PDB file of C-alpha atoms in Angstrom:
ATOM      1  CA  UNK A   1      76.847 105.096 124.116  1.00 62.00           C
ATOM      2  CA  UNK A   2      77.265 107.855 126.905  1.00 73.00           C
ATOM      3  CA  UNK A   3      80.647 109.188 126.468  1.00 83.00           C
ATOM      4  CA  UNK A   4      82.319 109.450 130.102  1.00 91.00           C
ATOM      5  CA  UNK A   5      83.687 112.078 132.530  1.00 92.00           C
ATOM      6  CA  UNK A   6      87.513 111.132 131.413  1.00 94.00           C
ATOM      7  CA  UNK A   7      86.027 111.479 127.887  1.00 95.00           C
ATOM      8  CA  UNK A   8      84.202 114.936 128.914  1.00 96.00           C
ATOM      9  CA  UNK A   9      87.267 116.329 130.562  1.00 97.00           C
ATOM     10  CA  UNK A  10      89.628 115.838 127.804  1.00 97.00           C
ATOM     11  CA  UNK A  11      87.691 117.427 125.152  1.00 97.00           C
ATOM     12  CA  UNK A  12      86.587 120.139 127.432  1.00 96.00           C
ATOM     13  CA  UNK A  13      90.340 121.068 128.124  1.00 97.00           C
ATOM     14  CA  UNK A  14      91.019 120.736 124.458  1.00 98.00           C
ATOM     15  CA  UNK A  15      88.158 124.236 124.572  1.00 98.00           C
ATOM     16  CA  UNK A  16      90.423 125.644 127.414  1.00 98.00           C
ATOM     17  CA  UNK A  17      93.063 125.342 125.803  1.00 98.00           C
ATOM     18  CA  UNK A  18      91.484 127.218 122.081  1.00 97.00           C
ATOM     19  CA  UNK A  19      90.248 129.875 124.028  1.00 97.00           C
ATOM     20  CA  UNK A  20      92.264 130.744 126.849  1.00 97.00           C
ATOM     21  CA  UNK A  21      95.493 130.203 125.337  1.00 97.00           C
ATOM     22  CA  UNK A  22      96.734 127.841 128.140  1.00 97.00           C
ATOM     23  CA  UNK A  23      98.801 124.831 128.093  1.00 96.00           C
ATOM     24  CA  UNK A  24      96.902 121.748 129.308  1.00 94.00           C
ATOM     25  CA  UNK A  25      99.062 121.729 132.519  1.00 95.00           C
ATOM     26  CA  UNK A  26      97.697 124.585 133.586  1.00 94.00           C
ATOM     27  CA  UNK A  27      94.059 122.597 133.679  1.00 97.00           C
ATOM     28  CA  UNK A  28      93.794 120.874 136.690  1.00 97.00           C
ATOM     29  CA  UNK A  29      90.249 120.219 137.975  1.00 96.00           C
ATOM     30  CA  UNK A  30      90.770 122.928 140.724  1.00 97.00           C
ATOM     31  CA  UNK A  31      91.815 125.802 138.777  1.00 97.00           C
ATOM     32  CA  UNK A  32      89.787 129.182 138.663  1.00 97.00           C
ATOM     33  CA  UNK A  33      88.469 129.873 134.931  1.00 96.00           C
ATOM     34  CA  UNK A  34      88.649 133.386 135.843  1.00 95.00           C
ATOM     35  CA  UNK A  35      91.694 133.842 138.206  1.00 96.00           C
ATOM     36  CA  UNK A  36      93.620 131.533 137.532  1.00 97.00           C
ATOM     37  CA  UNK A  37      93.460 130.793 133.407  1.00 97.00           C
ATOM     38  CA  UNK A  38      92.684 134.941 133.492  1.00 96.00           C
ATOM     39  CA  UNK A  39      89.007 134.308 131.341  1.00 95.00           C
ATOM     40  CA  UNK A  40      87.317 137.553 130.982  1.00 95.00           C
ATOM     41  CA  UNK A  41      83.396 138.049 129.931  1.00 93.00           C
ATOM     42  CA  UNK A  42      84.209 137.882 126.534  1.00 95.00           C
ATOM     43  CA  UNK A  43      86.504 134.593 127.088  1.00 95.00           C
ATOM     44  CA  UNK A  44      83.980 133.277 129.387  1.00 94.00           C
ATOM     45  CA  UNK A  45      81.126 134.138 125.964  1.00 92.00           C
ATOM     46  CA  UNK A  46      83.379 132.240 123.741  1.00 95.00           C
ATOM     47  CA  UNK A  47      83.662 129.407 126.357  1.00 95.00           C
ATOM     48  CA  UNK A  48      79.919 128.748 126.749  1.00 93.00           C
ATOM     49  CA  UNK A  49      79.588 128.491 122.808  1.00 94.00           C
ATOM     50  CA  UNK A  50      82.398 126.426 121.964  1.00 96.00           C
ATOM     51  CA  UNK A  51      81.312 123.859 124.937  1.00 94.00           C
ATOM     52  CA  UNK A  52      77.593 124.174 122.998  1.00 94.00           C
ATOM     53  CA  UNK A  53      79.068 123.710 119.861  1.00 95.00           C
ATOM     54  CA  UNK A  54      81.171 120.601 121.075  1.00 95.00           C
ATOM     55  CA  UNK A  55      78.401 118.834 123.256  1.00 93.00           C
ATOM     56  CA  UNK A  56      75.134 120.056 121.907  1.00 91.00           C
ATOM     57  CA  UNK A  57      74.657 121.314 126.094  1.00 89.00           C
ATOM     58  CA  UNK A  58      72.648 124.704 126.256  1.00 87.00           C
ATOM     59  CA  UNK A  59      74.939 126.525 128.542  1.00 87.00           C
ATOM     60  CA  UNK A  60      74.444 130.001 128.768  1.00 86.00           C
ATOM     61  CA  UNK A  61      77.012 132.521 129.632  1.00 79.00           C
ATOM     62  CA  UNK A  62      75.706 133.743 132.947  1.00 84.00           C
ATOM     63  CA  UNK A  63      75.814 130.368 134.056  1.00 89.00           C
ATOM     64  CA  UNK A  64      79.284 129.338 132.693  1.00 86.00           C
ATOM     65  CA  UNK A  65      80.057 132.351 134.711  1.00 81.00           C
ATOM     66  CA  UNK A  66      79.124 130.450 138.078  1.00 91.00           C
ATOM     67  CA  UNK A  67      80.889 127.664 137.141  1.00 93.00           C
ATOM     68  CA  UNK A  68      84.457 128.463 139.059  1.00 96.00           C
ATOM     69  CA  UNK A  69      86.749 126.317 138.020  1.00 97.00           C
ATOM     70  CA  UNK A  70      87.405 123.778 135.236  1.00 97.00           C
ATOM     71  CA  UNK A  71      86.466 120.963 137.541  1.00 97.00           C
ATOM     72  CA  UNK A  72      82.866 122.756 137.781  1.00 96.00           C
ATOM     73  CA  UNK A  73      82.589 123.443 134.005  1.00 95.00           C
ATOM     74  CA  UNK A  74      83.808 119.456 133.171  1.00 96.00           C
ATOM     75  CA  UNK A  75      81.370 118.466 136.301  1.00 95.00           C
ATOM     76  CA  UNK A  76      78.754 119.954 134.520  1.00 94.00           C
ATOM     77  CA  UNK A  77      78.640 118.798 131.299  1.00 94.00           C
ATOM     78  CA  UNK A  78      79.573 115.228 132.319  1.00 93.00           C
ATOM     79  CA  UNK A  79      76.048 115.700 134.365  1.00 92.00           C
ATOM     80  CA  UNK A  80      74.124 116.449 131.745  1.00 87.00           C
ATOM     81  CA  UNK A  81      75.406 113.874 129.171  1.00 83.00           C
ATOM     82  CA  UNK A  82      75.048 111.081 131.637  1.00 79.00           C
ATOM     83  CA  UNK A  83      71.423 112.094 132.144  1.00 76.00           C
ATOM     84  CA  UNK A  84      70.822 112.871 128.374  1.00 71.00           C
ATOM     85  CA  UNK A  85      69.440 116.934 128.664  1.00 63.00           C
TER      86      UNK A  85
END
């Protein structure tokens, strides 16, 4: 059974929340990883492997870095679970 984007998002914020330190209020779809939740390159590291971890989604850091905001990141891994890669 695919898991869905609802199902993606919550457990992705769960990681945002473990690594960043943030309350899940401060996790809405449009908020920047980096400017807004403050994630630096070692944040942003720790991001990528936790979402790997969690999903089983190769993500590497440089491109967790071009994801911009939490919508992107959630977007992303939703994508690849509903096409199975």
């Amino acid at each position: 059974m695919k898991i869905t984007r609802t199902d993606v998002a919550t457990r992705m914020k769960m990681i945002f929340i473990e690594v960043l330190d943030v309350k899940v209020t401060d996790l809405p779809d449009d908020a920047s990883i980096v400017d807004d939740l403050g994630a630096d390159a070692l944040k942003i590291s720790q991001l990528s492997m936790m979402i790997e971890e969690e999903f089983g989604v190769f993500i590497t850091t440089e491109l967790m870095g071009q994801l911009v905001t939490v919508g992107d990141a959630i977007e992303f891994v939703a994508a690849r679970e509903r096409d199975g890669i």
